[in-house]
mmCIF file of C-alpha atoms in Angstrom:
data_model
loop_
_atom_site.group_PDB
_atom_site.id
_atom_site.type_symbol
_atom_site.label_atom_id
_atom_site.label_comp_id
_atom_site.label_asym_id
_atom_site.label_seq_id
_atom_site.Cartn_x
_atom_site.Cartn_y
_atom_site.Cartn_z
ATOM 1 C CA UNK A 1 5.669 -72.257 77.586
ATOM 2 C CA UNK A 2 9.380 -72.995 78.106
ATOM 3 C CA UNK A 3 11.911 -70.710 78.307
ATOM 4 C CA UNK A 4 12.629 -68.530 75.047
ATOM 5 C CA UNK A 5 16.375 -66.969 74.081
ATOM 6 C CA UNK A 6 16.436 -63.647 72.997
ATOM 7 C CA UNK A 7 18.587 -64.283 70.013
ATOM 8 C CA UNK A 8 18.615 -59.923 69.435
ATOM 9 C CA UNK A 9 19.146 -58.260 72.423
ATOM 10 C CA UNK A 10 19.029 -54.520 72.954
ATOM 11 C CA UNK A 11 22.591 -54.248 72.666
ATOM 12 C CA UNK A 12 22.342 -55.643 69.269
ATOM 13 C CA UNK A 13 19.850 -53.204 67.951
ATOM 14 C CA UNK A 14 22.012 -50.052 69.462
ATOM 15 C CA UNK A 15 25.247 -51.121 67.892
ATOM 16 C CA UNK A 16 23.323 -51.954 64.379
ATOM 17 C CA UNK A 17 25.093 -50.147 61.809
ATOM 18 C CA UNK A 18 23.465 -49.704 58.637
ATOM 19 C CA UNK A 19 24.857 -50.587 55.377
ATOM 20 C CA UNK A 20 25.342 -48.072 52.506
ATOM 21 C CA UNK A 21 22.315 -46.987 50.287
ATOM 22 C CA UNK A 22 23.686 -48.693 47.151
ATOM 23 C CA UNK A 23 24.274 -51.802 49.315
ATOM 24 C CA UNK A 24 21.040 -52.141 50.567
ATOM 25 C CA UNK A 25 19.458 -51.942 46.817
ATOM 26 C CA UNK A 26 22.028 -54.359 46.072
ATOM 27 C CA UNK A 27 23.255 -52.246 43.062
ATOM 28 C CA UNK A 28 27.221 -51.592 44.447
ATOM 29 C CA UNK A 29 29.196 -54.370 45.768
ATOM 30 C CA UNK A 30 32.028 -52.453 47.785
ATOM 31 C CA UNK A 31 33.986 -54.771 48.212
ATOM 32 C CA UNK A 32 34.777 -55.067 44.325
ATOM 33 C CA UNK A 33 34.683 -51.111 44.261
ATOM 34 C CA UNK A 34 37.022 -50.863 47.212
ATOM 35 C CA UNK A 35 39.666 -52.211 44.899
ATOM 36 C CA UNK A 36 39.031 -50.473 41.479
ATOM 37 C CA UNK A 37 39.150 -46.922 42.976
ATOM 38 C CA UNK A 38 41.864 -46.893 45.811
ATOM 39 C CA UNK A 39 44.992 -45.744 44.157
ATOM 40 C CA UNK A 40 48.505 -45.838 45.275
ATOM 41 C CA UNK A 41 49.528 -43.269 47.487
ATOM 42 C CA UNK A 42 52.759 -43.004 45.781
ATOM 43 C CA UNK A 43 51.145 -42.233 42.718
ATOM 44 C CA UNK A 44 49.473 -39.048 44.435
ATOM 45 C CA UNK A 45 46.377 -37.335 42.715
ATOM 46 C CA UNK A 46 46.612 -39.745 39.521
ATOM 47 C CA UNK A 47 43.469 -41.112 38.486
ATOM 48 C CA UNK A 48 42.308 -44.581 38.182
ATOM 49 C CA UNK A 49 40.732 -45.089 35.182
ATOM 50 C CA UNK A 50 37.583 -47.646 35.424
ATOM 51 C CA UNK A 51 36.244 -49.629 32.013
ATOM 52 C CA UNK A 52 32.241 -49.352 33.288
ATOM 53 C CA UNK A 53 30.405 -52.295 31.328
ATOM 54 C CA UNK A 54 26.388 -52.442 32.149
ATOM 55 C CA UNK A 55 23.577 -53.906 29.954
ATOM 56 C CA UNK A 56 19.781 -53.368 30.157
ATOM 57 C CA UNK A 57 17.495 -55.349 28.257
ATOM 58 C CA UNK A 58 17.344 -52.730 25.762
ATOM 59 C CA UNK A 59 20.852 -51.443 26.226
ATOM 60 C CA UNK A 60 24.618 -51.424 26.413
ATOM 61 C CA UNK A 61 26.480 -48.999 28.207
ATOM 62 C CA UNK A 62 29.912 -48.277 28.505
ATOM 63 C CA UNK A 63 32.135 -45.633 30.105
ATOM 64 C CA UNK A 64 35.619 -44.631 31.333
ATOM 65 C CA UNK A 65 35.523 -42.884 34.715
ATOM 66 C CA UNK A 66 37.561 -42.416 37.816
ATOM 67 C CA UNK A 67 36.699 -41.395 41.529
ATOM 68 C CA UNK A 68 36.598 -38.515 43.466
ATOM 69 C CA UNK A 69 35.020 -37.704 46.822
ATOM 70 C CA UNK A 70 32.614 -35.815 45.338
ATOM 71 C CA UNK A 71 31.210 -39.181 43.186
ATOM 72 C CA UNK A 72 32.889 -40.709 39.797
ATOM 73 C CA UNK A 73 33.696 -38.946 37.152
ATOM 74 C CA UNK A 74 32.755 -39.740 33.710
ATOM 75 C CA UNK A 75 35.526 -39.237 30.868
ATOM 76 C CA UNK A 76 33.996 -40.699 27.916
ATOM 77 C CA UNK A 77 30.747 -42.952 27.361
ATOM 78 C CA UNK A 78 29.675 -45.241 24.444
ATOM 79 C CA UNK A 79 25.942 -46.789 24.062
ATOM 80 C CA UNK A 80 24.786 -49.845 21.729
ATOM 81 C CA UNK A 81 21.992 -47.444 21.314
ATOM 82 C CA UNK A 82 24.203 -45.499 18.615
ATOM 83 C CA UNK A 83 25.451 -48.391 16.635
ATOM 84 C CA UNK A 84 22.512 -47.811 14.491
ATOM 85 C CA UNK A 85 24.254 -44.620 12.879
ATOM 86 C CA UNK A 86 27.379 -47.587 12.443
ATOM 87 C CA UNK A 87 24.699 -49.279 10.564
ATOM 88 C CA UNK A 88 23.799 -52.110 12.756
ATOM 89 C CA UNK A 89 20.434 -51.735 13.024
ATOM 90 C CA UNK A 90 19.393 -54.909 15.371
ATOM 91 C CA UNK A 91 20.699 -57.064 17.768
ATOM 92 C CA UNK A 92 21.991 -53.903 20.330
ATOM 93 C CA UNK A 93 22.325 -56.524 23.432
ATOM 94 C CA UNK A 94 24.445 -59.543 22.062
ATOM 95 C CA UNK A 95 28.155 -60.379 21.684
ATOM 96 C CA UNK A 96 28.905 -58.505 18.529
ATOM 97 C CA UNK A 97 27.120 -55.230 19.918
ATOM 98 C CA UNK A 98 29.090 -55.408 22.793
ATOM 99 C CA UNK A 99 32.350 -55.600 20.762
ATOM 100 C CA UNK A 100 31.291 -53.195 18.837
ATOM 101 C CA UNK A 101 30.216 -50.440 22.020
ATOM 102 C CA UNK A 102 33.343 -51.206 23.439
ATOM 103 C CA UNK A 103 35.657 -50.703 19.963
ATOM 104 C CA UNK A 104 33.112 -47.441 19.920
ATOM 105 C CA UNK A 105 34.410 -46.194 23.658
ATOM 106 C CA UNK A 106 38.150 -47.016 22.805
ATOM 107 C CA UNK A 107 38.343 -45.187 19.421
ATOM 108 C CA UNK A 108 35.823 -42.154 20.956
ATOM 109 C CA UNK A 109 38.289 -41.872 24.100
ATOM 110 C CA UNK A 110 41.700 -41.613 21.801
ATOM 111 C CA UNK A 111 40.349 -39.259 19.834
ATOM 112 C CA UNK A 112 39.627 -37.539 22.787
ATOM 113 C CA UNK A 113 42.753 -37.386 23.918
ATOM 114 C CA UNK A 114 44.648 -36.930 20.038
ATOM 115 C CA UNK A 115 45.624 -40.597 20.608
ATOM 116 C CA UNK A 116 43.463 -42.247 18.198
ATOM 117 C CA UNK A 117 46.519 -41.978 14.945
ATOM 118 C CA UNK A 118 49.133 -43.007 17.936
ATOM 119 C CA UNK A 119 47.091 -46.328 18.949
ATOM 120 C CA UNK A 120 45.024 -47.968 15.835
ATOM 121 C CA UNK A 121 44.768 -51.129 18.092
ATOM 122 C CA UNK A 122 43.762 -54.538 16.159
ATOM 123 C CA UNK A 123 42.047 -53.312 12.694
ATOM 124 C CA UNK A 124 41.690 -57.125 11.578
ATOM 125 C CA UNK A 125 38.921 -59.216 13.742
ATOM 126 C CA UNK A 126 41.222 -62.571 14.354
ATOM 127 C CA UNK A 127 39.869 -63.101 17.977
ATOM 128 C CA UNK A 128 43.158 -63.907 19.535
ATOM 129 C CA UNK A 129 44.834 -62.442 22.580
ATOM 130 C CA UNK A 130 46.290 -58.800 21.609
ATOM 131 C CA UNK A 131 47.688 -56.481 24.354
ATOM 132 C CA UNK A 132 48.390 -52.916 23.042
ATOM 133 C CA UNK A 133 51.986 -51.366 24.018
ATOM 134 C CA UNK A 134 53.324 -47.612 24.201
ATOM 135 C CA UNK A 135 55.581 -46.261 21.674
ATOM 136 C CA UNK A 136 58.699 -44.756 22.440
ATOM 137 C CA UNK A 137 58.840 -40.988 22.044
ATOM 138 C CA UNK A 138 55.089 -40.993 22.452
ATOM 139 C CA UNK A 139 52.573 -40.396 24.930
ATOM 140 C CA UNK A 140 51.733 -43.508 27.311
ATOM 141 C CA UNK A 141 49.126 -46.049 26.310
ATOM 142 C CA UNK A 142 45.799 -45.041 28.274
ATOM 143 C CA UNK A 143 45.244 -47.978 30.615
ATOM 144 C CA UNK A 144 42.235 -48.923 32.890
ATOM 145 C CA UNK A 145 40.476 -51.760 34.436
ATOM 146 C CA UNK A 146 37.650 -53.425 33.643
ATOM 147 C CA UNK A 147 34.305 -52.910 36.123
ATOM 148 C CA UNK A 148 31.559 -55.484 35.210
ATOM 149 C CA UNK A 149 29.832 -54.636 38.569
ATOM 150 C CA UNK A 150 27.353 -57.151 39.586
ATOM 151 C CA UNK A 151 27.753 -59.218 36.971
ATOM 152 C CA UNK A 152 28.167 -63.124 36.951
ATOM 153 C CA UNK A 153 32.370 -63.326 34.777
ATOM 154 C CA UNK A 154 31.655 -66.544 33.732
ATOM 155 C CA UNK A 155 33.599 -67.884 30.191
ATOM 156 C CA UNK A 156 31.634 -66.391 27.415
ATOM 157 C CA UNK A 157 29.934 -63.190 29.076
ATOM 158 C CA UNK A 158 29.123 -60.765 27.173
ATOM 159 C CA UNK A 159 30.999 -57.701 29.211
ATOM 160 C CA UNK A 160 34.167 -59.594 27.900
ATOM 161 C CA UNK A 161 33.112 -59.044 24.328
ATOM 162 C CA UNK A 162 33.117 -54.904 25.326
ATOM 163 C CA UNK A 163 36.517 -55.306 26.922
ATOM 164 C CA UNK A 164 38.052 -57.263 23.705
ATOM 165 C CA UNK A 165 36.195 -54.507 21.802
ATOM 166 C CA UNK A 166 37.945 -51.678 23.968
ATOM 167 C CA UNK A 167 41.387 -53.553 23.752
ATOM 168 C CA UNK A 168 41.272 -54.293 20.073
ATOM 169 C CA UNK A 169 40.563 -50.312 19.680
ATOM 170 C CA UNK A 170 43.756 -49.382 21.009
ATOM 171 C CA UNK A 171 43.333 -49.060 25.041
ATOM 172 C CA UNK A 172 45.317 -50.958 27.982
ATOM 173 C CA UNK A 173 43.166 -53.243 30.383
ATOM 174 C CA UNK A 174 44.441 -56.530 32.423
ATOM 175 C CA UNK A 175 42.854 -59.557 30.651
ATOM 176 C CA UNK A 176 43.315 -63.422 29.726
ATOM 177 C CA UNK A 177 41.406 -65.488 27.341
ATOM 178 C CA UNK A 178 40.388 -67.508 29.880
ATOM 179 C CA UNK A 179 36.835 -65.766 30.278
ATOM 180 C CA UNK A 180 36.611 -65.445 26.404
ATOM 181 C CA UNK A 181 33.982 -67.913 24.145
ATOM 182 C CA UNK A 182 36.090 -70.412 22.991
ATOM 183 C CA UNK A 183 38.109 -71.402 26.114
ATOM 184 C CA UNK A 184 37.903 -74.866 26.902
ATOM 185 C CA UNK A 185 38.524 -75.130 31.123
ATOM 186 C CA UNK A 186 38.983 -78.990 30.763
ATOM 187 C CA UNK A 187 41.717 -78.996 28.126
ATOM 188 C CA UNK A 188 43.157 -75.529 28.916
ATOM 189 C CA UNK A 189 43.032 -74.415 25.205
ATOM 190 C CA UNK A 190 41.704 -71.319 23.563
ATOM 191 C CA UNK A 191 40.199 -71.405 20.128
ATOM 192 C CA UNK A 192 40.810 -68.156 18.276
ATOM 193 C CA UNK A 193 38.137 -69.278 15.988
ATOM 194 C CA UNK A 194 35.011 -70.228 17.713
ATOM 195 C CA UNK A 195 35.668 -66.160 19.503
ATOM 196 C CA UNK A 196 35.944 -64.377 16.220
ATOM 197 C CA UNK A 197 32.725 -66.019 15.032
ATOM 198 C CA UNK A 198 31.276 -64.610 18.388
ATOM 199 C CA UNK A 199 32.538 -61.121 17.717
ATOM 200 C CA UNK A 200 31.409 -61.016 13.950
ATOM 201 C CA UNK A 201 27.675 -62.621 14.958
ATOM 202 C CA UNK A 202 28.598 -66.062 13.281
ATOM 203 C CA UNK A 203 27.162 -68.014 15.482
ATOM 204 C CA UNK A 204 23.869 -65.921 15.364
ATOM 205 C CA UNK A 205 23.598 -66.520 11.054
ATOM 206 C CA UNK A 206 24.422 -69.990 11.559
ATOM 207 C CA UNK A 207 21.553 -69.982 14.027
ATOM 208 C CA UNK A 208 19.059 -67.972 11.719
ATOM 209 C CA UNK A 209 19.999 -70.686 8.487
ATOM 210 C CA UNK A 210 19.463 -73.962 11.005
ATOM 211 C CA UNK A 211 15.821 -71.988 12.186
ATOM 212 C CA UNK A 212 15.305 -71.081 8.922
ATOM 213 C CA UNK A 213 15.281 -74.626 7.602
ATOM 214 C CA UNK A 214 14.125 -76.499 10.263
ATOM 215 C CA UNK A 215 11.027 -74.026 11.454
ATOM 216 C CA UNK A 216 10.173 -70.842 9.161
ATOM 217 C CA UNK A 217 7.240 -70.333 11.583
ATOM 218 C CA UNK A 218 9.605 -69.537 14.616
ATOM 219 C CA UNK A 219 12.359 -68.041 12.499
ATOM 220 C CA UNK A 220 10.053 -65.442 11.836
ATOM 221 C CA UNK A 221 8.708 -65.086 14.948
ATOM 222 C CA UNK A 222 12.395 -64.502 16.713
ATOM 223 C CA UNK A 223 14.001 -62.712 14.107
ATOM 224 C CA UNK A 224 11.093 -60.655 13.306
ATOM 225 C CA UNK A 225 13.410 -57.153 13.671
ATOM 226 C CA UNK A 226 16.124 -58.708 11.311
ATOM 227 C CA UNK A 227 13.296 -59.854 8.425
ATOM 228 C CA UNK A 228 11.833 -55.966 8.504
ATOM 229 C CA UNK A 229 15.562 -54.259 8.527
ATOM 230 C CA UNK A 230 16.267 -56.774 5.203
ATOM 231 C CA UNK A 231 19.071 -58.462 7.709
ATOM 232 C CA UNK A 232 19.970 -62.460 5.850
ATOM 233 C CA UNK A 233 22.319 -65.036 7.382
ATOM 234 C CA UNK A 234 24.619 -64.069 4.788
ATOM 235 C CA UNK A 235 24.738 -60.368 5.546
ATOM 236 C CA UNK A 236 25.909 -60.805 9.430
ATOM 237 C CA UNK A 237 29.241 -60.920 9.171
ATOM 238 C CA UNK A 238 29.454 -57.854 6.305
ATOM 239 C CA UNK A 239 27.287 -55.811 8.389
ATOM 240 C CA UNK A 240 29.407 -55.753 11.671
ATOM 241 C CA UNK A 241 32.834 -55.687 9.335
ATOM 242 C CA UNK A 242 31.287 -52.013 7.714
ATOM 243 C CA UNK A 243 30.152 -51.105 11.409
ATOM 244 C CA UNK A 244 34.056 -51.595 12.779
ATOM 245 C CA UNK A 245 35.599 -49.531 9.742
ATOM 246 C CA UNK A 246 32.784 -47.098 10.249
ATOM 247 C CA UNK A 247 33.402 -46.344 13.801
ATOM 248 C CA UNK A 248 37.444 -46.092 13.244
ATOM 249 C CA UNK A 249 36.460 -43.317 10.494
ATOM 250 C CA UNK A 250 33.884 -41.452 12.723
ATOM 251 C CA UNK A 251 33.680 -42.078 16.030
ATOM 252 C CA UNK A 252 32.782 -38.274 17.755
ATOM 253 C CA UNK A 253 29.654 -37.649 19.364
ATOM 254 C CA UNK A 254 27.014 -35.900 17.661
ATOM 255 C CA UNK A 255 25.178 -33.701 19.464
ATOM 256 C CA UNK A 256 21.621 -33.293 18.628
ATOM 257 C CA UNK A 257 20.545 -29.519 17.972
ATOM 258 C CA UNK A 258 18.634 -27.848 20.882
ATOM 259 C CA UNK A 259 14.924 -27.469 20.101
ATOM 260 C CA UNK A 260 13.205 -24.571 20.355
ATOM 261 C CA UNK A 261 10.622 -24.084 22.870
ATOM 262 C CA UNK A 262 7.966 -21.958 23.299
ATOM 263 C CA UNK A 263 6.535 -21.692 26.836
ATOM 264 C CA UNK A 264 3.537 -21.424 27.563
ATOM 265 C CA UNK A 265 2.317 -18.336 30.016
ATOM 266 C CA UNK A 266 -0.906 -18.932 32.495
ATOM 267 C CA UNK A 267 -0.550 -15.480 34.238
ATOM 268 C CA UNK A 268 0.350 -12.088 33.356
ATOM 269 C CA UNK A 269 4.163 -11.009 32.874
ATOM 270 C CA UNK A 270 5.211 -9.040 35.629
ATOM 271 C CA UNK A 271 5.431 -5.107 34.899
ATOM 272 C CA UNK A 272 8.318 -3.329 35.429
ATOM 273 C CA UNK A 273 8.824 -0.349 37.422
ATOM 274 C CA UNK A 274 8.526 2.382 34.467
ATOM 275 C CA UNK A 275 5.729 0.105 33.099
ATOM 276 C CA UNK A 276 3.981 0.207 36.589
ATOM 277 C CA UNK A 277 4.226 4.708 36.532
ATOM 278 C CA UNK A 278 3.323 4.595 32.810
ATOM 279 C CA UNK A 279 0.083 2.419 33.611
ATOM 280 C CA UNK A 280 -0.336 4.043 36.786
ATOM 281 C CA UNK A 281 0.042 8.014 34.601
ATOM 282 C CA UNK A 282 -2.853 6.413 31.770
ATOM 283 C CA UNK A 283 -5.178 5.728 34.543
ATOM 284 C CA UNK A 284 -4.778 9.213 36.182
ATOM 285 C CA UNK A 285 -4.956 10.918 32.851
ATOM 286 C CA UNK A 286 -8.124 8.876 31.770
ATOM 287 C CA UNK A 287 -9.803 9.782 34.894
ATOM 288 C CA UNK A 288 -9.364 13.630 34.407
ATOM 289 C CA UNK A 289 -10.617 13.181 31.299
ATOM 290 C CA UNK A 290 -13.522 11.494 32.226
ATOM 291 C CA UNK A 291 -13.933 14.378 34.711
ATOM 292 C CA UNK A 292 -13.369 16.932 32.617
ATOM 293 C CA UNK A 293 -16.083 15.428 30.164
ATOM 294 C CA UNK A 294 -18.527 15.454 33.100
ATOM 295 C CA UNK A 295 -18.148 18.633 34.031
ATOM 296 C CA UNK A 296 -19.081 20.123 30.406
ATOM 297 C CA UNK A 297 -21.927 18.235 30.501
#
């Protein structure tokens, strides 16, 4: 056998550093984070708000938080899982439901703050570019940055349709429309349009009307959910219009009422020490007595 290299040496392995916990499950990447937390030093203790967008499979969540050594801190959070209180009842993963959690966050974290009659943001779904701006003589607009995380920010994604949700409900993040559906890379353009449609679930009804003619079969197979919750074509766009003026009018946090529980004992409650002398004092009588009893006998 020729002669082998030792491509790892010794010194290798003692100088091997190991990577952070979150890197190694490939959950963080720090070198996006490293940038979204470090503030300014100029700007001292001032936080630096993040726009947190995830999505499950089941799931939308989005948050406002900023860093501290201790780990972030959450300000405010938003889930698709609540839009069904909004009255959208299916579809909690797609575009719309992503405007929607994010117009949810925006509206939850002014009113929050007793911003929410300062900022209304965009009340009209048009689609187009909108950047909200402070008033004069009122508090600053609440600004942050958007964190998709792992995420591939390709034109269309769906964390986009949670930032335009967030922007349109009154709140200050760094965007383009370049990343929005309806931005055409070769021609440079942005249609309005084709983004709107995206944000109201047009594109899904005109999907569920071509299925619907061309294949009832598989129209009822994939929109099983929207058949049993009596959701048509026709009533997409109505249903996600009542869902934004329903989360401007109420969009606080309920909390759910604390059940009462009973728990359950498998050994005997501890006596106290009066308890103890009392039980201890019954015993010592009852004995006597059972003396006393013997000796009349």
């Amino acid at each position: 056998m020729g002669f082998v290299k030792v491509v790892k040496s010794k010194a290798y392995f003692k100088r091997y550093q190991v990577k952070y916990r979150r890197r190694r499950e490939g959950k963080t990447d720090y070198f996006a984070r490293k940038r979204l937390v470090i503030q300014d030093k100029n700007k001292y203790n001032t936080p630096k708000y993040r726009m947190i967008v995830r999505f499950s499979n089941r799931d939308i969540v989005c948050q406002i938080a900023y860093a501290k050594i201790e780990g972030d801190v959450i300000v405010c959070a938003a889930y698709s899982h609540e839009l069904p209180k909004y009255g959208v009842s299916v579809g909690l993963t797609n575009y719309a439901a992503a405007y929607c959690t994010g117009l949810l966050l925006a509206r939850r974290l002014l009113n929050k703050f007793s911003l929410d009659k300062v900022y209304e943001g965009q009340v009209e779904v048009t689609g187009e570019e909108f950047n909200v701006e402070s008033i004069d003589g009122q508090p600053g607009v609440f600004s942050c940055y958007l964190d998709a995380g792992l995420t591939r920010t390709t034109t269309g994604n769906k964390a986009f349709g949670a930032l335009k949700g967030a922007v349109d409900g009154g709140l200050s993040i760094p965007h383009s429309t370049k990343r929005f559906p309806g931005y055409d890379s070769e021609s440079k353009e942005f249609n309005a349009e084709v983004h709107r449609k995206h944000i109201l679930g047009l594109n899904i009804s005109e999907y569920m009307s071509y299925l619907l003619e061309e294949d009832e079969d598989a129209y009822k197979k994939q929109f099983s959910q929207y058949i049993k919750n009596g959701v048509t074509p026709e009533s997409v766009e109505g249903m996600y219009k009542k869902a934004h003026a329903a989360i401007r009018e109420n969009p606080v946090h309920e909390k759910k009422p604390q059940r009462e529980i009973k728990k359950k004992r498998w050994n005997r409650k501890k006596l106290t020490l009066s308890q103890k002398k009392d039980r201890v004092a019954q015993k010592k009588a009852s004995f006597l007595r059972a003396q006393e009893a013997a000796d009349d006998e």
